[in-house]
mmCIF file of C-alpha atoms in Angstrom:
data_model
loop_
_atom_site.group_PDB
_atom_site.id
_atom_site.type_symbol
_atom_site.label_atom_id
_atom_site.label_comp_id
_atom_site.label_asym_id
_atom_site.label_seq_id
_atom_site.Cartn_x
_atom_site.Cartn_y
_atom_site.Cartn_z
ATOM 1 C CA UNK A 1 35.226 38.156 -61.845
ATOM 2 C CA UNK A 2 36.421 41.572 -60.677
ATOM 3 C CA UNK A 3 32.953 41.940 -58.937
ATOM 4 C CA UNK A 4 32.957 38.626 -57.367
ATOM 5 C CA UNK A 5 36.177 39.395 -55.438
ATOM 6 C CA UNK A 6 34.995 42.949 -54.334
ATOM 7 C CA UNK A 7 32.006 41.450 -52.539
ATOM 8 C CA UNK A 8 34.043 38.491 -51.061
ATOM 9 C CA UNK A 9 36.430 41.037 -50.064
ATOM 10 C CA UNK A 10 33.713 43.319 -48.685
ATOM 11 C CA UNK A 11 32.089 40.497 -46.518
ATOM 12 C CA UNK A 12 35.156 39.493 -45.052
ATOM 13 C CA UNK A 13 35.883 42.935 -44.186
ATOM 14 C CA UNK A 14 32.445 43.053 -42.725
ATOM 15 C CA UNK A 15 32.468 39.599 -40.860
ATOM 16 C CA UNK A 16 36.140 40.931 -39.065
ATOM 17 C CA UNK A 17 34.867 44.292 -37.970
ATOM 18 C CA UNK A 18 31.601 42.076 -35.988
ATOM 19 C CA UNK A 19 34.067 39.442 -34.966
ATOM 20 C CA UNK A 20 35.599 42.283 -32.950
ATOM 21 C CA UNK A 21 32.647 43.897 -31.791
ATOM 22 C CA UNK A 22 31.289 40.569 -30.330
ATOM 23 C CA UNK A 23 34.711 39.577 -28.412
ATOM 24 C CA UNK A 24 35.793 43.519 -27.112
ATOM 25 C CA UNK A 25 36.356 43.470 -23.666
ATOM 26 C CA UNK A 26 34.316 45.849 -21.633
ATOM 27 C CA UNK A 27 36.083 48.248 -19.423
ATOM 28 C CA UNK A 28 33.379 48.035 -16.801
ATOM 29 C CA UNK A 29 34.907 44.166 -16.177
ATOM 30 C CA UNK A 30 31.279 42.984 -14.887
ATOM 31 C CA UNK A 31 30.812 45.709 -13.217
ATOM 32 C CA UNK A 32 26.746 46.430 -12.506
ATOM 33 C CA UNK A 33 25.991 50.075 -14.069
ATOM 34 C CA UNK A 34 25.073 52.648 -11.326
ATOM 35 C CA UNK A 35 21.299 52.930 -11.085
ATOM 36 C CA UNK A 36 19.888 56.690 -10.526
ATOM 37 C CA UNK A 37 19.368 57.449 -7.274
ATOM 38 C CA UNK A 38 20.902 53.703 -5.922
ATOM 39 C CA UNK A 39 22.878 54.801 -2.337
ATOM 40 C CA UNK A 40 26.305 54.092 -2.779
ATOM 41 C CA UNK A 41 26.186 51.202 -0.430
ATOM 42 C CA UNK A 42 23.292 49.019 -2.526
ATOM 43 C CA UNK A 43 26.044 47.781 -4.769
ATOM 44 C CA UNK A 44 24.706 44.130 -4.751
ATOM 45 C CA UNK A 45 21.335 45.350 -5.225
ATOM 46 C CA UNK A 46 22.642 47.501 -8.342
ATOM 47 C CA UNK A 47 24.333 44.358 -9.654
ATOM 48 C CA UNK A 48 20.869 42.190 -9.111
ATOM 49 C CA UNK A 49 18.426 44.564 -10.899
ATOM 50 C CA UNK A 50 21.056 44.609 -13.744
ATOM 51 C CA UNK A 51 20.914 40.770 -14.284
ATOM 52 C CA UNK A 52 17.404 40.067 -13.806
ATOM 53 C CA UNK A 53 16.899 42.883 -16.863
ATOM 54 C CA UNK A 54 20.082 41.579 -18.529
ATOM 55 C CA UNK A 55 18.557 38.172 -18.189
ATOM 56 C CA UNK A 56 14.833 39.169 -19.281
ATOM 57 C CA UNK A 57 13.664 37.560 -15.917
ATOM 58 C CA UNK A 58 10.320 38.974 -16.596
ATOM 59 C CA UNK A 59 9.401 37.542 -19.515
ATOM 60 C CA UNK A 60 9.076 33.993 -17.858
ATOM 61 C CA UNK A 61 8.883 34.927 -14.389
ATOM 62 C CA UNK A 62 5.577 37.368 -14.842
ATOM 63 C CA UNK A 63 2.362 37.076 -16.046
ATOM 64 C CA UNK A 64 1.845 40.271 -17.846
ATOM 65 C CA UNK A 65 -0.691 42.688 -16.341
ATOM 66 C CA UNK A 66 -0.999 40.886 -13.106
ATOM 67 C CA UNK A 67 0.948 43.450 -10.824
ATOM 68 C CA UNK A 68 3.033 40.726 -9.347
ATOM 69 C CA UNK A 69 6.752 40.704 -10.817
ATOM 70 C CA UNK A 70 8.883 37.710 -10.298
ATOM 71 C CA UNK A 71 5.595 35.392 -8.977
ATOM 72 C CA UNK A 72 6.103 32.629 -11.692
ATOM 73 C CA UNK A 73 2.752 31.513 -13.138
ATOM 74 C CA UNK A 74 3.366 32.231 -16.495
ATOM 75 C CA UNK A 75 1.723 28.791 -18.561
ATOM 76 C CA UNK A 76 4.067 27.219 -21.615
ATOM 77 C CA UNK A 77 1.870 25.220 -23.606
ATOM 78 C CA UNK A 78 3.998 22.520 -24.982
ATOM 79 C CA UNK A 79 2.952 19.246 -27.022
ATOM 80 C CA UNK A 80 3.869 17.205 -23.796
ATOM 81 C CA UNK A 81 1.487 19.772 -21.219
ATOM 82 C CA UNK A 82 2.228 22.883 -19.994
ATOM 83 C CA UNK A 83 3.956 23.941 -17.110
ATOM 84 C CA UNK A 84 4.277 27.343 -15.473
ATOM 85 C CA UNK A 85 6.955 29.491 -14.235
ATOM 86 C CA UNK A 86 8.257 29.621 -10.929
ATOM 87 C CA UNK A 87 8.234 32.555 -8.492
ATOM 88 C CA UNK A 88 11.872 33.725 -7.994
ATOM 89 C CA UNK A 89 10.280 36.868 -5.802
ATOM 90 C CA UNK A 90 12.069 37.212 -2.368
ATOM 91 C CA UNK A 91 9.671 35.584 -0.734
ATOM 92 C CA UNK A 92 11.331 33.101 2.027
ATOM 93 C CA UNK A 93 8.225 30.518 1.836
ATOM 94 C CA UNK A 94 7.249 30.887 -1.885
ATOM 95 C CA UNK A 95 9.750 32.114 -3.875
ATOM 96 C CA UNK A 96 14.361 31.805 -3.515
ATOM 97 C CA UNK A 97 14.151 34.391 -0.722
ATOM 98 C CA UNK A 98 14.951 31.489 1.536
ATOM 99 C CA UNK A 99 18.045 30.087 -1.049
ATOM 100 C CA UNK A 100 21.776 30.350 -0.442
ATOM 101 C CA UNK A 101 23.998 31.276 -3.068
ATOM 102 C CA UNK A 102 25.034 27.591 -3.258
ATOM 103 C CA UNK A 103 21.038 26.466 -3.634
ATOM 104 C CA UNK A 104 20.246 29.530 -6.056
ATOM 105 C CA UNK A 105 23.268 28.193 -8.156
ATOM 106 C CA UNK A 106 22.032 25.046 -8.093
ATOM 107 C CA UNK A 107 18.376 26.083 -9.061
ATOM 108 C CA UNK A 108 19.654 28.118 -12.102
ATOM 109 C CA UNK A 109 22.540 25.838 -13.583
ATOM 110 C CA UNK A 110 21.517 22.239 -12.220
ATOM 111 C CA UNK A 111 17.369 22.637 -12.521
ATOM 112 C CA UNK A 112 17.080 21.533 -9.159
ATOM 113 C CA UNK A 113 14.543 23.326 -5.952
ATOM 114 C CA UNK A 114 16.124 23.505 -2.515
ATOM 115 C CA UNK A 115 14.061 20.697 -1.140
ATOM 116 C CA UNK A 116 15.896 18.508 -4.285
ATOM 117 C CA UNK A 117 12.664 18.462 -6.502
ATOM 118 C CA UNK A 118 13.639 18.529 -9.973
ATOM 119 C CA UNK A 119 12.477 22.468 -11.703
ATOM 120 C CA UNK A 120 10.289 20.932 -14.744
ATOM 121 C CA UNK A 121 11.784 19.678 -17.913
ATOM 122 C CA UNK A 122 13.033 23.275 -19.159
ATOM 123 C CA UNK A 123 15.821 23.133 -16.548
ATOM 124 C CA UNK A 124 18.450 24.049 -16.191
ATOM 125 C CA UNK A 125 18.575 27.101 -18.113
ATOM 126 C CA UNK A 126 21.895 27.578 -20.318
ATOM 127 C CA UNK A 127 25.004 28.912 -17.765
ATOM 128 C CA UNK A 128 24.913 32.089 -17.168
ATOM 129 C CA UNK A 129 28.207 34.087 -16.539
ATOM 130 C CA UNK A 130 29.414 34.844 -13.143
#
């Protein structure tokens, strides 16, 4: 009985201490991580390549070993078809070079294209934090 409460005790302990590490605050308050060798004024920029890695835009956004990041093309075979990823490069014509904030928004949380055409059936992806 003794040894039943030790490890009840034990994982409790354990289950508090990653309850806090999950929900700590971070000091940086959302705050993009300075990139070596980023000029001070490419803040923005800083804050972009830290989401799309944060994010793991590659892995959906890039076929691997084709030299073009971002394109879309990537083919999900799924019992209804497949469908392929989009190309969120900065392309104006091709890709969301051409989106507002309002329209990129829209794209990401709403699964909808700036001409309106719905983005497949795997949109919208789950929100992601301001």
């Amino acid at each position: 009985m003794k040894r039943i409460f030790i490890v009840i005790v034990a994982l409790l302990i354990i289950g508090l201490i990653a309850v806090l590490a999950l929900n700590r605050t971070d000091s940086a308050a959302g705050a993009a991580p300075a990139i070596a060798g980023a000029p001070a004024a490419a803040a923005l920029v800083a804050r972009g390549e830290y989401l799309t890695k944060a994010a793991d835009c590659v892995a959906c956004h890039t076929v691997p070993e084709s030299g073009k990041p971002f394109a879309g093309g990537v083919a999900f075979k799924l019992p209804f078809g497949t469908i392929y990823s989009t190309n969120i490069t900065s392309d104006p014509t091709h890709g969301i070079g051409g989106y507002s904030d309002e329209e990129f928004v829209r794209a990401v949380r709403e699964g909808v294209r700036k001409d309106g055409q719905h983005l497949y059936p795997p949109s919208p992806t789950p929100p992601i934090p301001p």
